[in-house]
GROMACS .gro file of N, CA and C in nm:
model
  288
    1MET      N    1   1.912   2.622   3.273
    1MET     CA    2   1.856   2.493   3.406
    1MET      C    3   1.737   2.412   3.289
    2ARG      N    4   1.779   2.272   3.356
    2ARG     CA    5   1.729   2.175   3.303
    2ARG      C    6   1.578   2.179   3.410
    3SER      N    7   1.558   2.091   3.295
    3SER     CA    8   1.403   2.046   3.408
    3SER      C    9   1.367   1.920   3.415
    4ASP      N   10   1.363   1.869   3.517
    4ASP     CA   11   1.394   1.737   3.549
    4ASP      C   12   1.198   1.659   3.521
    5LYS      N   13   1.096   1.679   3.465
    5LYS     CA   14   1.028   1.643   3.371
    5LYS      C   15   0.960   1.606   3.256
    6HIS      N   16   1.114   1.638   3.203
    6HIS     CA   17   1.128   1.577   3.076
    6HIS      C   18   1.242   1.522   3.078
    7LYS      N   19   1.289   1.386   3.026
    7LYS     CA   20   1.402   1.298   3.044
    7LYS      C   21   1.437   1.303   2.900
    8ARG      N   22   1.591   1.289   2.866
    8ARG     CA   23   1.615   1.210   2.725
    8ARG      C   24   1.695   1.176   2.785
    9LEU      N   25   1.671   1.056   2.633
    9LEU     CA   26   1.775   0.929   2.632
    9LEU      C   27   1.807   0.868   2.521
   10VAL      N   28   1.957   0.937   2.593
   10VAL     CA   29   2.034   0.891   2.430
   10VAL      C   30   2.151   0.804   2.383
   11LEU      N   31   2.056   0.675   2.391
   11LEU     CA   32   2.081   0.510   2.360
   11LEU      C   33   2.048   0.439   2.321
   12PRO      N   34   2.040   0.344   2.239
   12PRO     CA   35   1.966   0.274   2.148
   12PRO      C   36   1.872   0.193   2.204
   13GLY      N   37   1.705   0.186   2.177
   13GLY     CA   38   1.686   0.110   2.252
   13GLY      C   39   1.533   0.137   2.272
   14PRO      N   40   1.382   0.130   2.313
   14PRO     CA   41   1.307   0.189   2.372
   14PRO      C   42   1.336   0.422   2.414
   15VAL      N   43   1.231   0.445   2.277
   15VAL     CA   44   1.245   0.558   2.384
   15VAL      C   45   1.104   0.688   2.346
   16GLU      N   46   1.116   0.749   2.410
   16GLU     CA   47   0.944   0.844   2.378
   16GLU      C   48   0.991   0.917   2.274
   17VAL      N   49   0.876   0.906   2.244
   17VAL     CA   50   0.805   0.942   2.058
   17VAL      C   51   0.752   1.016   2.118
   18ARG      N   52   0.771   1.191   2.066
   18ARG     CA   53   0.730   1.303   2.045
   18ARG      C   54   0.533   1.294   1.967
   19PRO      N   55   0.431   1.273   2.082
   19PRO     CA   56   0.308   1.240   1.965
   19PRO      C   57   0.240   1.301   1.814
   20GLU      N   58   0.385   1.443   1.781
   20GLU     CA   59   0.400   1.511   1.668
   20GLU      C   60   0.426   1.450   1.536
   21ILE      N   61   0.481   1.362   1.608
   21ILE     CA   62   0.633   1.265   1.515
   21ILE      C   63   0.587   1.104   1.536
   22LEU      N   64   0.450   1.099   1.647
   22LEU     CA   65   0.367   0.982   1.588
   22LEU      C   66   0.328   1.023   1.466
   23ASP      N   67   0.225   1.099   1.482
   23ASP     CA   68   0.152   1.110   1.418
   23ASP      C   69   0.172   1.151   1.279
   24ALA      N   70   0.281   1.183   1.238
   24ALA     CA   71   0.358   1.237   1.109
   24ALA      C   72   0.364   1.118   1.057
   25GLN      N   73   0.446   1.005   1.120
   25GLN     CA   74   0.405   0.862   1.051
   25GLN      C   75   0.314   0.765   1.010
   26ALA      N   76   0.208   0.830   1.078
   26ALA     CA   77   0.095   0.779   1.071
   26ALA      C   78   0.057   0.858   0.920
   27GLN      N   79   0.107   0.909   0.869
   27GLN     CA   80   0.043   0.996   0.735
   27GLN      C   81   0.089   0.840   0.641
   28TRP      N   82   0.012   0.839   0.502
   28TRP     CA   83  -0.001   0.795   0.380
   28TRP      C   84   0.204   0.842   0.354
   29MET      N   85   0.276   0.702   0.304
   29MET     CA   86   0.361   0.782   0.265
   29MET      C   87   0.411   0.844   0.105
   30ILE      N   88   0.502   0.861   0.074
   30ILE     CA   89   0.469   0.880  -0.090
   30ILE      C   90   0.532   0.851  -0.197
   31GLY      N   91   0.485   0.848  -0.288
   31GLY     CA   92   0.612   0.741  -0.387
   31GLY      C   93   0.747   0.774  -0.469
   32HIS      N   94   0.853   0.700  -0.445
   32HIS     CA   95   0.942   0.729  -0.505
   32HIS      C   96   0.966   0.763  -0.702
   33ARG      N   97   0.822   0.759  -0.732
   33ARG     CA   98   0.831   0.878  -0.833
   33ARG      C   99   0.765   0.916  -0.845
   34SER      N  100   0.704   0.958  -0.732
   34SER     CA  101   0.582   1.088  -0.741
   34SER      C  102   0.685   1.222  -0.755
   35ALA      N  103   0.585   1.290  -0.831
   35ALA     CA  104   0.620   1.493  -0.821
   35ALA      C  105   0.575   1.491  -0.719
   36ALA      N  106   0.509   1.512  -0.551
   36ALA     CA  107   0.532   1.483  -0.442
   36ALA      C  108   0.681   1.432  -0.387
   37PHE      N  109   0.807   1.372  -0.431
   37PHE     CA  110   0.900   1.312  -0.434
   37PHE      C  111   1.010   1.412  -0.468
   38ALA      N  112   1.003   1.403  -0.588
   38ALA     CA  113   1.050   1.504  -0.706
   38ALA      C  114   1.075   1.640  -0.610
   39ASP      N  115   0.948   1.676  -0.580
   39ASP     CA  116   1.025   1.769  -0.526
   39ASP      C  117   1.024   1.818  -0.334
   40LEU      N  118   1.000   1.703  -0.231
   40LEU     CA  119   1.066   1.707  -0.175
   40LEU      C  120   1.247   1.680  -0.217
   41PHE      N  121   1.233   1.628  -0.217
   41PHE     CA  122   1.364   1.569  -0.257
   41PHE      C  123   1.474   1.713  -0.288
   42ALA      N  124   1.433   1.774  -0.432
   42ALA     CA  125   1.481   1.921  -0.454
   42ALA      C  126   1.503   1.999  -0.319
   43ARG      N  127   1.409   2.035  -0.253
   43ARG     CA  128   1.389   2.123  -0.147
   43ARG      C  129   1.544   2.032  -0.068
   44LEU      N  130   1.574   1.895  -0.044
   44LEU     CA  131   1.644   1.868   0.035
   44LEU      C  132   1.754   1.845  -0.036
   45GLN      N  133   1.748   1.878  -0.122
   45GLN     CA  134   1.896   1.904  -0.201
   45GLN      C  135   1.937   2.084  -0.156
   46GLY      N  136   1.849   2.110  -0.149
   46GLY     CA  137   1.849   2.273  -0.135
   46GLY      C  138   1.947   2.302   0.002
   47ASN      N  139   1.846   2.274   0.055
   47ASN     CA  140   1.851   2.309   0.214
   47ASN      C  141   1.991   2.232   0.240
   48LEU      N  142   2.049   2.097   0.218
   48LEU     CA  143   2.157   2.019   0.273
   48LEU      C  144   2.213   2.121   0.245
   49LYS      N  145   2.292   2.184   0.083
   49LYS     CA  146   2.390   2.282   0.061
   49LYS      C  147   2.359   2.372   0.153
   50GLN      N  148   2.268   2.401   0.210
   50GLN     CA  149   2.294   2.537   0.276
   50GLN      C  150   2.395   2.456   0.427
   51VAL      N  151   2.337   2.403   0.479
   51VAL     CA  152   2.336   2.321   0.569
   51VAL      C  153   2.519   2.319   0.574
   52PHE      N  154   2.570   2.203   0.520
   52PHE     CA  155   2.688   2.194   0.448
   52PHE      C  156   2.796   2.343   0.391
   53LEU      N  157   2.733   2.420   0.324
   53LEU     CA  158   2.807   2.578   0.308
   53LEU      C  159   2.859   2.516   0.149
   54THR      N  160   2.801   2.454   0.088
   54THR     CA  161   2.823   2.427   0.003
   54THR      C  162   2.776   2.485  -0.140
   55GLN      N  163   2.791   2.493  -0.291
   55GLN     CA  164   2.715   2.515  -0.418
   55GLN      C  165   2.730   2.385  -0.467
   56TYR      N  166   2.841   2.279  -0.440
   56TYR     CA  167   2.824   2.156  -0.517
   56TYR      C  168   2.696   2.128  -0.454
   57ARG      N  169   2.660   1.941  -0.540
   57ARG     CA  170   2.575   1.864  -0.484
   57ARG      C  171   2.572   1.775  -0.390
   58VAL      N  172   2.469   1.761  -0.298
   58VAL     CA  173   2.470   1.673  -0.162
   58VAL      C  174   2.428   1.489  -0.248
   59PHE      N  175   2.458   1.425  -0.256
   59PHE     CA  176   2.447   1.350  -0.256
   59PHE      C  177   2.329   1.259  -0.116
   60ILE      N  178   2.226   1.176  -0.185
   60ILE     CA  179   2.106   1.182  -0.040
   60ILE      C  180   2.106   0.996  -0.105
   61SER      N  181   2.107   0.930  -0.014
   61SER     CA  182   2.045   0.810  -0.030
   61SER      C  183   2.034   0.723   0.104
   62GLY      N  184   1.940   0.613   0.051
   62GLY     CA  185   1.823   0.599   0.144
   62GLY      C  186   1.864   0.457   0.150
   63SER      N  187   2.002   0.386   0.124
   63SER     CA  188   2.070   0.227   0.155
   63SER      C  189   2.149   0.277   0.290
   64SER      N  190   2.206   0.160   0.338
   64SER     CA  191   2.314   0.146   0.455
   64SER      C  192   2.329   0.221   0.445
   65GLY      N  193   2.505   0.216   0.571
   65GLY     CA  194   2.636   0.234   0.494
   65GLY      C  195   2.694   0.127   0.421
   66THR      N  196   2.657   0.034   0.424
   66THR     CA  197   2.744  -0.059   0.337
   66THR      C  198   2.668  -0.023   0.160
   67GLY      N  199   2.515  -0.032   0.150
   67GLY     CA  200   2.516   0.041   0.084
   67GLY      C  201   2.634   0.197  -0.031
   68LEU      N  202   2.575   0.249   0.037
   68LEU     CA  203   2.741   0.327   0.020
   68LEU      C  204   2.815   0.334  -0.019
   69TRP      N  205   2.919   0.275   0.013
   69TRP     CA  206   3.065   0.140   0.038
   69TRP      C  207   3.035   0.073  -0.127
   70GLU      N  208   2.976   0.013  -0.113
   70GLU     CA  209   2.946  -0.048  -0.202
   70GLU      C  210   2.921   0.063  -0.342
   71GLY      N  211   2.846   0.160  -0.344
   71GLY     CA  212   2.832   0.246  -0.389
   71GLY      C  213   2.978   0.281  -0.452
   72ALA      N  214   3.034   0.390  -0.377
   72ALA     CA  215   3.155   0.377  -0.410
   72ALA      C  216   3.252   0.375  -0.453
   73SER      N  217   3.299   0.228  -0.390
   73SER     CA  218   3.372   0.143  -0.473
   73SER      C  219   3.358   0.125  -0.608
   74ARG      N  220   3.186   0.084  -0.644
   74ARG     CA  221   3.144   0.034  -0.787
   74ARG      C  222   3.220   0.214  -0.878
   75ASN      N  223   3.160   0.280  -0.827
   75ASN     CA  224   3.155   0.355  -0.933
   75ASN      C  225   3.303   0.492  -0.923
   76CYS      N  226   3.409   0.389  -0.825
   76CYS     CA  227   3.540   0.500  -0.793
   76CYS      C  228   3.614   0.372  -0.897
   77ILE      N  229   3.603   0.286  -0.916
   77ILE     CA  230   3.701   0.187  -0.879
   77ILE      C  231   3.679   0.125  -1.030
   78ARG      N  232   3.758   0.117  -1.125
   78ARG     CA  233   3.740   0.089  -1.287
   78ARG      C  234   3.707  -0.053  -1.271
   79ASP      N  235   3.688  -0.145  -1.325
   79ASP     CA  236   3.689  -0.306  -1.357
   79ASP      C  237   3.818  -0.385  -1.340
   80ASP      N  238   3.951  -0.304  -1.467
   80ASP     CA  239   4.090  -0.372  -1.496
   80ASP      C  240   4.145  -0.321  -1.368
   81ARG      N  241   4.103  -0.290  -1.278
   81ARG     CA  242   4.163  -0.231  -1.131
   81ARG      C  243   4.174  -0.300  -0.974
   82LYS      N  244   4.288  -0.335  -0.970
   82LYS     CA  245   4.224  -0.395  -0.835
   82LYS      C  246   4.246  -0.280  -0.655
   83ALA      N  247   4.124  -0.298  -0.583
   83ALA     CA  248   4.175  -0.257  -0.506
   83ALA      C  249   4.236  -0.286  -0.348
   84LEU      N  250   4.245  -0.201  -0.263
   84LEU     CA  251   4.333  -0.255  -0.135
   84LEU      C  252   4.179  -0.174  -0.050
   85HIS      N  253   4.140  -0.345   0.053
   85HIS     CA  254   4.095  -0.282   0.154
   85HIS      C  255   4.075  -0.288   0.291
   86LEU      N  256   4.062  -0.215   0.406
   86LEU     CA  257   4.180  -0.238   0.463
   86LEU      C  258   4.056  -0.238   0.599
   87THR      N  259   4.081  -0.332   0.721
   87THR     CA  260   4.043  -0.379   0.798
   87THR      C  261   4.010  -0.309   0.905
   88GLY      N  262   3.899  -0.244   0.956
   88GLY     CA  263   3.899  -0.247   1.117
   88GLY      C  264   3.761  -0.212   1.244
   89GLY      N  265   3.774  -0.316   1.200
   89GLY     CA  266   3.669  -0.386   1.247
   89GLY      C  267   3.519  -0.490   1.144
   90ALA      N  268   3.429  -0.451   1.280
   90ALA     CA  269   3.320  -0.607   1.210
   90ALA      C  270   3.302  -0.514   1.104
   91PHE      N  271   3.195  -0.352   1.073
   91PHE     CA  272   3.196  -0.345   0.942
   91PHE      C  273   3.277  -0.362   0.828
   92SER      N  274   3.353  -0.307   0.871
   92SER     CA  275   3.505  -0.308   0.741
   92SER      C  276   3.527  -0.448   0.630
   93GLU      N  277   3.546  -0.517   0.759
   93GLU     CA  278   3.546  -0.671   0.713
   93GLU      C  279   3.444  -0.779   0.666
   94ARG      N  280   3.378  -0.738   0.545
   94ARG     CA  281   3.240  -0.730   0.504
   94ARG      C  282   3.353  -0.743   0.360
   95TRP      N  283   3.446  -0.628   0.369
   95TRP     CA  284   3.477  -0.635   0.226
   95TRP      C  285   3.611  -0.672   0.180
   96ALA      N  286   3.664  -0.755   0.299
   96ALA     CA  287   3.777  -0.875   0.389
   96ALA      C  288   3.755  -0.994   0.227
   0.00000   0.00000   0.00000
C-alpha cells in the first residue's frame, strides 16, 4: 500500500533530496590518488562482481557515455584499420 505523504518524482528536474544524502554531499571529497579512494574502488569492484554475477573484472569509469565510446573505439580498433560508425540519433552522430 502506498502512502500519499511521500510522492516520488521520476523525471529530470528539481527533485526532493533526502536529508542523509544532502549530509553526505557536504562531506569533504577524497582524492582520486589517495589510499581511501583505492580502498573504495577495490570494494566497488568486488561488490559489482557480485551484483553482475561475474568473476571477471568490472570496469568503472568516471566519464560520460561519450568518453566510454571513445575509450572503446581507441582500444578495440587498431590505428591502421578503419571503423564503420552507424548513426541513430544525436549521441551517435558525434562519431559520424
